[in-house]
mmCIF file of C-alpha atoms and ligand atoms in Angstrom:
data_model
loop_
_atom_site.group_PDB
_atom_site.id
_atom_site.type_symbol
_atom_site.label_atom_id
_atom_site.label_comp_id
_atom_site.label_asym_id
_atom_site.label_seq_id
_atom_site.Cartn_x
_atom_site.Cartn_y
_atom_site.Cartn_z
ATOM 1 C CA MET A 1 6.361 -32.637 -17.586
ATOM 2 C CA GLN A 2 6.189 -35.365 -15.144
ATOM 3 C CA GLN A 3 7.280 -38.019 -17.311
ATOM 4 C CA LEU A 4 9.967 -36.037 -18.751
ATOM 5 C CA ILE A 5 11.601 -35.478 -15.182
ATOM 6 C CA GLU A 6 11.045 -38.994 -14.666
ATOM 7 C CA ARG A 7 12.647 -40.215 -17.617
ATOM 8 C CA PHE A 8 15.382 -37.707 -17.184
ATOM 9 C CA LEU A 9 16.092 -38.686 -13.729
ATOM 10 C CA GLY A 10 16.211 -42.576 -14.768
ATOM 11 C CA TYR A 11 19.116 -41.358 -17.210
ATOM 12 C CA VAL A 12 21.217 -39.433 -14.907
ATOM 13 C CA THR A 13 21.328 -41.813 -11.784
ATOM 14 C CA VAL A 14 22.911 -44.532 -13.911
ATOM 15 C CA ASP A 15 26.784 -43.730 -14.080
ATOM 16 C CA THR A 16 28.029 -43.524 -17.400
ATOM 17 C CA GLN A 17 31.628 -41.760 -17.060
ATOM 18 C CA SER A 18 34.001 -42.120 -19.880
ATOM 19 C CA ASP A 19 37.493 -42.722 -19.688
ATOM 20 C CA PRO A 20 40.303 -41.008 -22.047
ATOM 21 C CA ASN A 21 42.781 -43.834 -21.017
ATOM 22 C CA SER A 22 40.878 -46.567 -22.490
ATOM 23 C CA ASP A 23 41.292 -47.974 -25.827
ATOM 24 C CA THR A 24 38.018 -49.812 -25.851
ATOM 25 C CA THR A 25 34.764 -48.571 -27.189
ATOM 26 C CA PRO A 26 32.952 -47.822 -25.219
ATOM 27 C CA SER A 27 35.642 -46.623 -23.005
ATOM 28 C CA THR A 28 34.163 -47.997 -19.824
ATOM 29 C CA GLU A 29 32.125 -51.077 -19.086
ATOM 30 C CA LYS A 30 29.288 -49.114 -17.347
ATOM 31 C CA GLN A 31 28.144 -47.098 -20.422
ATOM 32 C CA TRP A 32 26.446 -50.385 -21.206
ATOM 33 C CA ASN A 33 24.325 -50.430 -18.281
ATOM 34 C CA LEU A 34 22.548 -47.300 -19.772
ATOM 35 C CA ALA A 35 22.875 -48.090 -23.443
ATOM 36 C CA THR A 36 21.084 -51.438 -23.235
ATOM 37 C CA GLU A 37 18.118 -49.502 -21.263
ATOM 38 C CA LEU A 38 17.895 -47.208 -24.125
ATOM 39 C CA ALA A 39 17.560 -49.707 -26.628
ATOM 40 C CA TYR A 40 14.919 -51.322 -24.919
ATOM 41 C CA GLU A 41 13.231 -48.237 -24.147
ATOM 42 C CA LEU A 42 13.241 -46.785 -28.029
ATOM 43 C CA GLU A 43 11.600 -50.284 -28.826
ATOM 44 C CA ARG A 44 8.985 -49.948 -26.238
ATOM 45 C CA ILE A 45 7.912 -46.283 -27.563
ATOM 46 C CA GLY A 46 7.287 -47.983 -30.688
ATOM 47 C CA LEU A 47 10.421 -47.011 -32.715
ATOM 48 C CA LYS A 48 11.473 -49.359 -35.400
ATOM 49 C CA ASP A 49 14.656 -51.055 -36.410
ATOM 50 C CA VAL A 50 16.419 -50.650 -33.079
ATOM 51 C CA THR A 51 20.034 -51.678 -33.157
ATOM 52 C CA ILE A 52 22.779 -51.679 -30.724
ATOM 53 C CA ASP A 53 26.145 -52.076 -32.311
ATOM 54 C CA ASP A 54 29.392 -53.856 -30.638
ATOM 55 C CA ASN A 55 30.553 -50.402 -29.704
ATOM 56 C CA ALA A 56 27.434 -49.461 -27.790
ATOM 57 C CA TYR A 57 25.952 -46.893 -30.611
ATOM 58 C CA ILE A 58 22.377 -47.158 -30.745
ATOM 59 C CA MET A 59 20.165 -46.568 -33.608
ATOM 60 C CA ALA A 60 16.319 -46.315 -34.344
ATOM 61 C CA THR A 61 13.922 -45.289 -36.813
ATOM 62 C CA LEU A 62 10.618 -43.501 -36.947
ATOM 63 C CA PRO A 63 8.894 -44.428 -40.329
ATOM 64 C CA SER A 64 7.440 -41.779 -42.028
ATOM 65 C CA ASN A 65 3.767 -41.306 -42.318
ATOM 66 C CA MET A 66 3.694 -39.268 -45.553
ATOM 67 C CA ASP A 67 2.801 -40.712 -48.761
ATOM 68 C CA LYS A 68 5.465 -38.795 -50.789
ATOM 69 C CA PRO A 69 9.410 -39.019 -50.481
ATOM 70 C CA THR A 70 10.584 -36.662 -47.836
ATOM 71 C CA PRO A 71 14.288 -36.061 -46.508
ATOM 72 C CA THR A 72 15.350 -38.209 -43.860
ATOM 73 C CA ILE A 73 16.666 -36.226 -40.830
ATOM 74 C CA GLY A 74 18.185 -37.346 -37.551
ATOM 75 C CA PHE A 75 18.674 -36.482 -33.968
ATOM 76 C CA ILE A 76 21.702 -37.206 -32.037
ATOM 77 C CA SER A 77 23.006 -37.660 -28.249
ATOM 78 C CA HIS A 78 25.681 -38.957 -26.203
ATOM 79 C CA PHE A 79 25.166 -41.132 -23.010
ATOM 80 C CA ASP A 80 28.463 -40.757 -21.502
ATOM 81 C CA THR A 81 29.580 -38.156 -19.082
ATOM 82 C CA THR A 82 32.679 -36.416 -18.639
ATOM 83 C CA PRO A 83 35.436 -37.856 -16.723
ATOM 84 C CA ASP A 84 36.307 -34.400 -15.421
ATOM 85 C CA PHE A 85 33.825 -34.752 -12.617
ATOM 86 C CA SER A 86 32.282 -37.405 -10.231
ATOM 87 C CA SER A 87 29.395 -38.888 -11.500
ATOM 88 C CA THR A 88 29.082 -42.063 -9.047
ATOM 89 C CA ASP A 89 25.858 -41.961 -7.042
ATOM 90 C CA ILE A 90 24.403 -38.715 -8.499
ATOM 91 C CA LYS A 91 21.199 -37.357 -6.259
ATOM 92 C CA PRO A 92 19.558 -34.944 -8.133
ATOM 93 C CA GLN A 93 17.312 -32.447 -6.229
ATOM 94 C CA ILE A 94 14.081 -30.706 -7.762
ATOM 95 C CA ILE A 95 13.500 -27.222 -7.260
ATOM 96 C CA ARG A 96 9.553 -26.436 -8.238
ATOM 97 C CA ASN A 97 8.859 -22.841 -8.828
ATOM 98 C CA TYR A 98 12.257 -21.306 -8.432
ATOM 99 C CA ASP A 99 12.493 -18.185 -6.597
ATOM 100 C CA GLY A 100 15.416 -16.448 -8.062
ATOM 101 C CA LYS A 101 17.569 -17.151 -4.520
ATOM 102 C CA ASP A 102 20.441 -18.978 -3.812
ATOM 103 C CA ILE A 103 19.929 -22.520 -3.826
ATOM 104 C CA VAL A 104 21.704 -24.681 -1.104
ATOM 105 C CA LEU A 105 22.928 -27.758 -3.022
ATOM 106 C CA ASN A 106 24.775 -29.006 -0.085
ATOM 107 C CA ALA A 107 24.255 -27.562 3.509
ATOM 108 C CA GLN A 108 26.645 -29.619 5.010
ATOM 109 C CA GLU A 109 29.553 -28.486 2.982
ATOM 110 C CA ASN A 110 28.233 -25.258 2.403
ATOM 111 C CA ILE A 111 28.160 -25.778 -1.579
ATOM 112 C CA ILE A 112 25.370 -22.997 -3.151
ATOM 113 C CA LEU A 113 24.165 -22.555 -6.225
ATOM 114 C CA SER A 114 23.870 -18.608 -6.616
ATOM 115 C CA PRO A 115 22.456 -16.227 -9.167
ATOM 116 C CA ASP A 116 25.263 -13.773 -7.617
ATOM 117 C CA TYR A 117 27.818 -16.088 -9.668
ATOM 118 C CA PHE A 118 25.626 -17.886 -12.446
ATOM 119 C CA GLU A 119 23.209 -14.930 -13.302
ATOM 120 C CA ASP A 120 21.710 -17.262 -15.879
ATOM 121 C CA LEU A 121 19.768 -18.649 -13.039
ATOM 122 C CA LEU A 122 17.606 -15.539 -13.282
ATOM 123 C CA LEU A 123 16.203 -16.608 -16.432
ATOM 124 C CA TYR A 124 14.379 -19.281 -14.844
ATOM 125 C CA LYS A 125 12.311 -17.649 -11.826
ATOM 126 C CA GLY A 126 9.118 -19.708 -11.289
ATOM 127 C CA GLN A 127 10.367 -22.734 -13.200
ATOM 128 C CA THR A 128 11.437 -25.924 -12.108
ATOM 129 C CA LEU A 129 15.119 -26.756 -11.612
ATOM 130 C CA ILE A 130 16.890 -30.073 -11.308
ATOM 131 C CA THR A 131 20.180 -29.768 -9.783
ATOM 132 C CA THR A 132 22.887 -31.759 -8.262
ATOM 133 C CA ASP A 133 23.447 -32.267 -4.241
ATOM 134 C CA GLY A 134 26.676 -30.460 -4.714
ATOM 135 C CA THR A 135 28.863 -33.835 -4.643
ATOM 136 C CA THR A 136 28.538 -34.740 -8.351
ATOM 137 C CA LEU A 137 27.890 -33.557 -12.048
ATOM 138 C CA LEU A 138 24.087 -33.791 -12.950
ATOM 139 C CA GLY A 139 24.748 -35.483 -16.432
ATOM 140 C CA ALA A 140 22.412 -32.999 -18.358
ATOM 141 C CA ASP A 141 25.348 -33.278 -20.632
ATOM 142 C CA ASP A 142 23.811 -34.956 -22.539
ATOM 143 C CA LYS A 143 21.169 -37.031 -21.034
ATOM 144 C CA ALA A 144 18.936 -34.055 -21.360
ATOM 145 C CA GLY A 145 19.308 -34.279 -24.979
ATOM 146 C CA ILE A 146 18.565 -37.905 -24.781
ATOM 147 C CA ALA A 147 15.482 -37.688 -22.755
ATOM 148 C CA GLU A 148 14.174 -34.868 -25.216
ATOM 149 C CA ILE A 149 14.843 -36.927 -28.346
ATOM 150 C CA VAL A 150 12.895 -39.806 -26.798
ATOM 151 C CA THR A 151 9.975 -37.688 -25.267
ATOM 152 C CA ALA A 152 9.595 -36.173 -28.866
ATOM 153 C CA MET A 153 9.850 -39.432 -30.788
ATOM 154 C CA GLU A 154 6.998 -40.764 -28.256
ATOM 155 C CA PHE A 155 4.934 -37.666 -28.665
ATOM 156 C CA ILE A 156 4.842 -38.027 -32.581
ATOM 157 C CA ILE A 157 3.952 -41.793 -32.389
ATOM 158 C CA GLN A 158 1.160 -41.004 -30.056
ATOM 159 C CA HIS A 159 -0.285 -38.208 -32.374
ATOM 160 C CA PRO A 160 -0.508 -39.653 -35.877
ATOM 161 C CA GLU A 161 -2.036 -36.501 -37.011
ATOM 162 C CA ILE A 162 1.504 -35.024 -37.040
ATOM 163 C CA LYS A 163 3.062 -35.492 -40.353
ATOM 164 C CA HIS A 164 6.706 -36.326 -40.593
ATOM 165 C CA GLY A 165 9.256 -37.971 -42.975
ATOM 166 C CA GLU A 166 11.673 -40.984 -41.656
ATOM 167 C CA VAL A 167 13.379 -39.680 -38.692
ATOM 168 C CA LYS A 168 16.404 -41.462 -37.291
ATOM 169 C CA VAL A 169 17.580 -41.369 -33.862
ATOM 170 C CA ALA A 170 21.354 -42.286 -32.424
ATOM 171 C CA PHE A 171 22.703 -42.274 -28.855
ATOM 172 C CA THR A 172 26.570 -42.514 -29.032
ATOM 173 C CA PRO A 173 29.130 -43.129 -26.160
ATOM 174 C CA ASP A 174 32.425 -41.380 -25.451
ATOM 175 C CA GLU A 175 31.460 -38.020 -26.470
ATOM 176 C CA GLU A 176 33.084 -36.234 -23.795
ATOM 177 C CA ILE A 177 36.554 -37.894 -24.850
ATOM 178 C CA GLY A 178 36.138 -36.691 -28.399
ATOM 179 C CA ARG A 179 35.323 -40.261 -29.808
ATOM 180 C CA GLY A 180 31.529 -40.056 -30.089
ATOM 181 C CA ALA A 181 31.702 -39.820 -34.093
ATOM 182 C CA HIS A 182 34.777 -41.897 -34.342
ATOM 183 C CA LYS A 183 32.970 -45.438 -34.795
ATOM 184 C CA PHE A 184 29.466 -43.750 -36.015
ATOM 185 C CA ASP A 185 28.422 -45.717 -39.197
ATOM 186 C CA VAL A 186 27.072 -42.652 -41.493
ATOM 187 C CA VAL A 187 25.998 -44.999 -44.145
ATOM 188 C CA LYS A 188 24.013 -47.154 -41.766
ATOM 189 C CA PHE A 189 22.269 -44.286 -39.893
ATOM 190 C CA GLY A 190 20.870 -43.171 -43.593
ATOM 191 C CA ALA A 191 20.120 -39.454 -42.842
ATOM 192 C CA ASP A 192 20.315 -36.560 -44.946
ATOM 193 C CA TRP A 193 21.441 -34.384 -42.341
ATOM 194 C CA ALA A 194 20.869 -34.328 -38.423
ATOM 195 C CA TYR A 195 21.243 -32.471 -35.465
ATOM 196 C CA THR A 196 22.941 -33.163 -32.345
ATOM 197 C CA VAL A 197 20.800 -31.961 -29.318
ATOM 198 C CA ASP A 198 23.630 -30.984 -27.005
ATOM 199 C CA GLY A 199 23.960 -27.337 -26.530
ATOM 200 C CA SER A 200 23.330 -25.456 -23.352
ATOM 201 C CA GLN A 201 20.675 -22.557 -23.176
ATOM 202 C CA VAL A 202 17.327 -22.564 -24.660
ATOM 203 C CA GLY A 203 17.469 -21.214 -28.485
ATOM 204 C CA GLU A 204 21.427 -22.287 -29.031
ATOM 205 C CA LEU A 205 21.772 -23.300 -32.677
ATOM 206 C CA GLU A 206 25.451 -23.875 -33.697
ATOM 207 C CA TYR A 207 26.879 -24.617 -36.975
ATOM 208 C CA GLU A 208 30.576 -23.104 -36.675
ATOM 209 C CA ASN A 209 33.396 -24.451 -34.741
ATOM 210 C CA PHE A 210 37.024 -24.091 -34.368
ATOM 211 C CA ASN A 211 39.382 -25.723 -36.705
ATOM 212 C CA ALA A 212 41.704 -27.690 -34.317
ATOM 213 C CA ALA A 213 45.022 -29.066 -33.920
ATOM 214 C CA GLY A 214 47.452 -30.192 -31.379
ATOM 215 C CA ALA A 215 51.142 -29.802 -31.358
ATOM 216 C CA LYS A 216 54.318 -31.195 -29.342
ATOM 217 C CA VAL A 217 57.298 -29.663 -28.914
ATOM 218 C CA VAL A 218 60.227 -31.796 -27.866
ATOM 219 C CA ILE A 219 63.736 -30.137 -27.250
ATOM 220 C CA LYS A 220 67.078 -32.148 -26.800
ATOM 221 C CA GLY A 221 69.529 -30.360 -24.577
ATOM 222 C CA LYS A 222 73.046 -31.201 -22.973
ATOM 223 C CA SER A 223 73.820 -31.298 -19.800
ATOM 224 C CA VAL A 224 77.399 -30.156 -18.551
ATOM 225 C CA HIS A 225 78.653 -29.043 -15.116
ATOM 226 C CA PRO A 226 77.397 -25.418 -14.769
ATOM 227 C CA GLY A 227 80.979 -24.183 -13.753
ATOM 228 C CA TYR A 228 82.183 -25.562 -17.022
ATOM 229 C CA ALA A 229 79.312 -24.873 -19.074
ATOM 230 C CA LYS A 230 80.236 -21.926 -21.183
ATOM 231 C CA GLY A 231 79.669 -22.807 -25.004
ATOM 232 C CA LYS A 232 78.967 -26.136 -24.156
ATOM 233 C CA MET A 233 75.702 -26.372 -22.337
ATOM 234 C CA VAL A 234 72.391 -26.462 -24.221
ATOM 235 C CA ASN A 235 69.440 -25.931 -21.935
ATOM 236 C CA ALA A 236 66.221 -27.194 -23.038
ATOM 237 C CA ILE A 237 64.333 -25.424 -20.878
ATOM 238 C CA SER A 238 65.786 -22.175 -21.589
ATOM 239 C CA ILE A 239 64.931 -23.251 -25.383
ATOM 240 C CA ALA A 240 61.364 -24.225 -24.581
ATOM 241 C CA ASN A 241 60.674 -20.771 -22.976
ATOM 242 C CA GLU A 242 62.413 -19.027 -25.976
ATOM 243 C CA PHE A 243 59.975 -20.907 -28.164
ATOM 244 C CA ILE A 244 56.778 -20.135 -25.944
ATOM 245 C CA ALA A 245 57.755 -16.422 -25.784
ATOM 246 C CA ILE A 246 57.768 -15.859 -29.327
ATOM 247 C CA LEU A 247 53.890 -16.957 -29.314
ATOM 248 C CA PRO A 248 51.667 -13.690 -29.517
ATOM 249 C CA PRO A 249 50.915 -13.373 -26.028
ATOM 250 C CA GLU A 250 47.324 -11.927 -26.403
ATOM 251 C CA GLU A 251 46.219 -14.847 -28.509
ATOM 252 C CA THR A 252 45.505 -17.159 -25.394
ATOM 253 C CA PRO A 253 42.298 -18.504 -24.077
ATOM 254 C CA GLN A 254 42.097 -16.204 -21.674
ATOM 255 C CA CYS A 255 42.782 -12.941 -23.719
ATOM 256 C CA THR A 256 40.378 -14.213 -26.580
ATOM 257 C CA SER A 257 36.535 -14.595 -27.350
ATOM 258 C CA GLY A 258 33.999 -14.629 -30.255
ATOM 259 C CA ARG A 259 35.925 -15.440 -33.663
ATOM 260 C CA GLN A 260 39.312 -14.854 -31.776
ATOM 261 C CA GLY A 261 41.607 -18.099 -32.282
ATOM 262 C CA PHE A 262 44.654 -18.899 -30.135
ATOM 263 C CA PHE A 263 47.657 -20.897 -29.204
ATOM 264 C CA HIS A 264 47.285 -22.549 -25.590
ATOM 265 C CA VAL A 265 50.330 -24.168 -23.834
ATOM 266 C CA HIS A 266 48.585 -26.686 -21.601
ATOM 267 C CA HIS A 267 51.590 -28.756 -20.718
ATOM 268 C CA PHE A 268 55.196 -28.299 -19.858
ATOM 269 C CA GLN A 269 57.752 -30.876 -18.388
ATOM 270 C CA GLY A 270 61.804 -30.078 -18.506
ATOM 271 C CA GLU A 271 65.193 -30.637 -17.310
ATOM 272 C CA ILE A 272 68.454 -29.382 -19.039
ATOM 273 C CA GLU A 273 68.791 -32.719 -20.988
ATOM 274 C CA HIS A 274 65.139 -32.973 -22.143
ATOM 275 C CA ALA A 275 61.997 -30.480 -22.228
ATOM 276 C CA GLU A 276 58.752 -30.875 -24.113
ATOM 277 C CA PHE A 277 55.568 -29.057 -24.042
ATOM 278 C CA GLU A 278 52.148 -29.466 -25.630
ATOM 279 C CA LEU A 279 49.827 -26.750 -27.015
ATOM 280 C CA ILE A 280 46.528 -26.670 -28.914
ATOM 281 C CA ILE A 281 45.794 -24.125 -31.901
ATOM 282 C CA ARG A 282 42.166 -23.139 -32.668
ATOM 283 C CA ASP A 283 40.817 -20.764 -35.163
ATOM 284 C CA HIS A 284 37.740 -20.457 -36.850
ATOM 285 C CA ASP A 285 38.929 -19.288 -39.814
ATOM 286 C CA LYS A 286 40.701 -21.967 -42.234
ATOM 287 C CA SER A 287 43.660 -19.651 -43.428
ATOM 288 C CA HIS A 288 44.379 -18.049 -40.204
ATOM 289 C CA PHE A 289 44.304 -21.942 -38.676
ATOM 290 C CA GLU A 290 47.072 -22.709 -41.347
ATOM 291 C CA LYS A 291 49.042 -19.779 -40.429
ATOM 292 C CA ARG A 292 49.262 -20.602 -36.983
ATOM 293 C CA LYS A 293 50.700 -23.728 -37.804
ATOM 294 C CA ASP A 294 53.191 -22.142 -40.042
ATOM 295 C CA LEU A 295 54.280 -19.926 -37.073
ATOM 296 C CA LEU A 296 55.210 -22.884 -35.150
ATOM 297 C CA ARG A 297 57.013 -24.558 -38.025
ATOM 298 C CA LYS A 298 58.726 -21.001 -38.649
ATOM 299 C CA ILE A 299 59.726 -20.748 -34.699
ATOM 300 C CA ALA A 300 61.081 -24.282 -34.803
ATOM 301 C CA LYS A 301 62.948 -23.916 -37.864
ATOM 302 C CA LYS A 302 64.515 -20.489 -36.478
ATOM 303 C CA LEU A 303 65.666 -21.785 -33.285
ATOM 304 C CA ASN A 304 66.916 -25.485 -35.036
ATOM 305 C CA ASN A 305 68.941 -22.680 -36.682
ATOM 306 C CA ASP A 306 70.307 -21.088 -33.574
ATOM 307 C CA HIS A 307 70.599 -24.203 -31.713
ATOM 308 C CA ASN A 308 72.061 -27.053 -33.904
ATOM 309 C CA ASN A 309 68.766 -28.808 -34.412
ATOM 310 C CA CYS A 310 67.559 -29.702 -31.073
ATOM 311 C CA ILE A 311 63.961 -29.305 -31.690
ATOM 312 C CA GLU A 312 61.187 -31.496 -32.892
ATOM 313 C CA LEU A 313 57.579 -30.286 -33.696
ATOM 314 C CA ILE A 314 54.967 -32.629 -34.329
ATOM 315 C CA ILE A 315 51.490 -31.309 -35.572
ATOM 316 C CA THR A 316 48.480 -33.093 -35.503
ATOM 317 C CA ASP A 317 45.338 -31.755 -36.994
ATOM 318 C CA GLN A 318 42.559 -32.947 -34.555
ATOM 319 C CA TYR A 319 38.821 -31.501 -36.161
ATOM 320 C CA TYR A 320 37.674 -28.854 -38.548
ATOM 321 C CA ASN A 321 34.847 -25.936 -38.502
ATOM 322 C CA MET A 322 31.768 -27.781 -39.762
ATOM 323 C CA ARG A 323 30.611 -24.214 -41.720
ATOM 324 C CA GLY A 324 32.039 -25.259 -44.819
ATOM 325 C CA LYS A 325 30.120 -28.332 -44.686
ATOM 326 C CA ILE A 326 26.852 -26.704 -43.685
ATOM 327 C CA GLU A 327 26.596 -23.702 -45.734
ATOM 328 C CA PRO A 328 26.270 -25.719 -49.329
ATOM 329 C CA ALA A 329 22.920 -27.115 -47.209
ATOM 330 C CA PHE A 330 21.948 -24.157 -45.137
ATOM 331 C CA HIS A 331 18.177 -25.180 -45.403
ATOM 332 C CA ILE A 332 19.075 -27.316 -42.599
ATOM 333 C CA VAL A 333 19.928 -24.450 -40.189
ATOM 334 C CA GLU A 334 17.018 -22.286 -41.352
ATOM 335 C CA ILE A 335 14.702 -25.369 -40.620
ATOM 336 C CA ALA A 336 15.831 -25.323 -37.014
ATOM 337 C CA LYS A 337 15.631 -21.611 -36.843
ATOM 338 C CA GLU A 338 12.102 -21.539 -38.258
ATOM 339 C CA ALA A 339 11.148 -24.427 -35.684
ATOM 340 C CA MET A 340 12.370 -22.150 -32.811
ATOM 341 C CA GLU A 341 10.839 -18.995 -33.892
ATOM 342 C CA THR A 342 7.429 -20.758 -34.704
ATOM 343 C CA ILE A 343 7.210 -21.619 -31.033
ATOM 344 C CA GLY A 344 8.294 -18.323 -29.872
ATOM 345 C CA ILE A 345 12.134 -19.020 -29.312
ATOM 346 C CA THR A 346 14.617 -16.485 -30.361
ATOM 347 C CA PRO A 347 17.488 -18.400 -31.702
ATOM 348 C CA ILE A 348 21.226 -17.796 -30.325
ATOM 349 C CA ILE A 349 23.550 -18.442 -33.286
ATOM 350 C CA LYS A 350 27.273 -18.040 -32.167
ATOM 351 C CA PRO A 351 30.340 -19.815 -33.371
ATOM 352 C CA ILE A 352 31.317 -22.533 -30.773
ATOM 353 C CA ARG A 353 34.603 -22.141 -29.159
ATOM 354 C CA GLY A 354 35.170 -25.906 -29.291
ATOM 355 C CA GLY A 355 34.142 -28.840 -31.335
ATOM 356 C CA THR A 356 31.195 -31.124 -30.986
ATOM 357 C CA ASP A 357 30.539 -34.617 -32.467
ATOM 358 C CA GLY A 358 28.410 -32.923 -35.350
ATOM 359 C CA SER A 359 31.463 -31.213 -36.554
ATOM 360 C CA GLN A 360 33.039 -34.800 -36.957
ATOM 361 C CA LEU A 361 29.997 -36.062 -38.567
ATOM 362 C CA SER A 362 29.564 -33.305 -41.063
ATOM 363 C CA PHE A 363 33.204 -34.204 -42.495
ATOM 364 C CA MET A 364 31.981 -37.618 -42.594
ATOM 365 C CA GLY A 365 29.302 -36.895 -44.832
ATOM 366 C CA LEU A 366 26.362 -36.294 -42.488
ATOM 367 C CA PRO A 367 25.785 -32.204 -42.134
ATOM 368 C CA CYS A 368 24.978 -31.942 -38.549
ATOM 369 C CA PRO A 369 24.456 -28.832 -36.451
ATOM 370 C CA ASN A 370 23.962 -28.392 -33.041
ATOM 371 C CA ILE A 371 20.719 -27.615 -31.254
ATOM 372 C CA PHE A 372 20.283 -26.424 -27.165
ATOM 373 C CA ALA A 373 19.448 -29.456 -24.805
ATOM 374 C CA GLY A 374 18.701 -26.759 -21.869
ATOM 375 C CA GLY A 375 21.256 -27.407 -19.444
ATOM 376 C CA HIS A 376 23.928 -24.928 -17.705
ATOM 377 C CA ASN A 377 27.434 -25.366 -15.765
ATOM 378 C CA PHE A 378 28.223 -28.544 -17.274
ATOM 379 C CA HIS A 379 30.793 -30.839 -16.288
ATOM 380 C CA GLY A 380 30.849 -29.992 -12.758
ATOM 381 C CA LYS A 381 28.691 -29.838 -9.439
ATOM 382 C CA TYR A 382 26.870 -26.743 -10.161
ATOM 383 C CA GLU A 383 25.228 -27.992 -13.396
ATOM 384 C CA TYR A 384 21.589 -27.707 -13.747
ATOM 385 C CA VAL A 385 18.657 -27.689 -16.043
ATOM 386 C CA PRO A 386 15.144 -26.229 -16.023
ATOM 387 C CA VAL A 387 12.485 -28.748 -16.922
ATOM 388 C CA GLU A 388 10.642 -25.840 -19.302
ATOM 389 C CA SER A 389 13.818 -25.669 -21.198
ATOM 390 C CA MET A 390 13.597 -29.560 -21.896
ATOM 391 C CA GLN A 391 10.172 -29.380 -22.784
ATOM 392 C CA LYS A 392 10.701 -26.347 -25.141
ATOM 393 C CA ALA A 393 13.704 -28.712 -26.816
ATOM 394 C CA VAL A 394 11.043 -31.410 -26.956
ATOM 395 C CA GLU A 395 8.982 -28.920 -29.132
ATOM 396 C CA VAL A 396 11.653 -27.902 -31.202
ATOM 397 C CA ILE A 397 12.342 -31.441 -32.239
ATOM 398 C CA VAL A 398 8.733 -32.261 -33.180
ATOM 399 C CA LYS A 399 8.619 -28.992 -35.149
ATOM 400 C CA ILE A 400 11.908 -29.512 -36.889
ATOM 401 C CA CYS A 401 10.096 -33.236 -38.112
ATOM 402 C CA GLU A 402 7.031 -31.292 -39.117
ATOM 403 C CA ILE A 403 8.622 -28.379 -41.158
ATOM 404 C CA THR A 404 11.047 -30.808 -43.186
ATOM 405 C CA ALA A 405 8.030 -32.808 -43.808
ATOM 406 C CA GLY A 406 6.129 -29.754 -45.145
ATOM 407 C CA GLN A 407 8.817 -28.181 -47.352
ATOM 408 C CA VAL A 408 8.391 -30.888 -49.739
HETATM 409 ZN ZN1 ZN B 1 27.702 -32.634 -24.309
#
């Protein structure tokens, strides 16, 4: 346990925040600081063929110790942290034998991590929690995943009696800005399938995510003195409002859950002459997803008829539900499920209301469900991870390797 804690603390105290406004990969120079260290560490624990490419993608191999062919599987995590919250000067705190009460993260600023608000805390009474000091995020997303994969590989290397096939490991930059998979060399990686270790609570196992598109609506208006505007003025703001008002009001993020899709207008700016807004479209179901995009096109067409072709609509697909790519190889979910059940974890299988790198990788030819890494409250100062959950993730990774080898 102590080693897992130290390994994790070593990672989170290196600032690796990514930046959506940068065009380079990695998006920030500082991600190299941890990437280089990680590559050394993978060599040190005894993995083979450790490589780090020009874009800071790290790959390594644990050779098979079986005398017959087995599937090659992979485990993937990302080392960047979200640009949404500070990751400078992270000072983790360790709470041993958590008593189920409020945790004072920062006495000076009165920042409290309380089970009254974050009920999940009560699941971890008696356990060891790692929290922030209330001024930064923690980075358990996804350095917990990295610590778990490295620890599992080290454990397997130190226990040659554990039979396993070839296992691949990859750590990527820039997941938090949606680019973790972009420059991932699936062919070089060479796995038949893989698991991202990037989920939250113990037991999470995910192979379904949203189909996603973004849309931009641009409206050209005509400004005329309001006193003389009759029949002449075209108010771009009013037309934008008209467009938004036709969208079903109950199909928004704040009114939906589970498998319900939505439209989400997240940006608006307007004057009489020019208005534009952006929205995202999300739906697990492919045909509903297409219908949602159709609805936007129909609204644009109708309003273009009414208002003399003043609307331009641009729809861009972003990512798709990986379920279609996972289901033909469903044993890869079954193996993860069995691994969890064998060590007494009840799998929590639910559709992700978002995307993962695994969904992009699945469409790039590497089927890639997501399993838990153990942390909670990602992307903010209340982020925490129970060390016992990290230990369970290590056990699950080892078990997945064993079960895969045993199935041949
Ligand atoms: Zn993550």
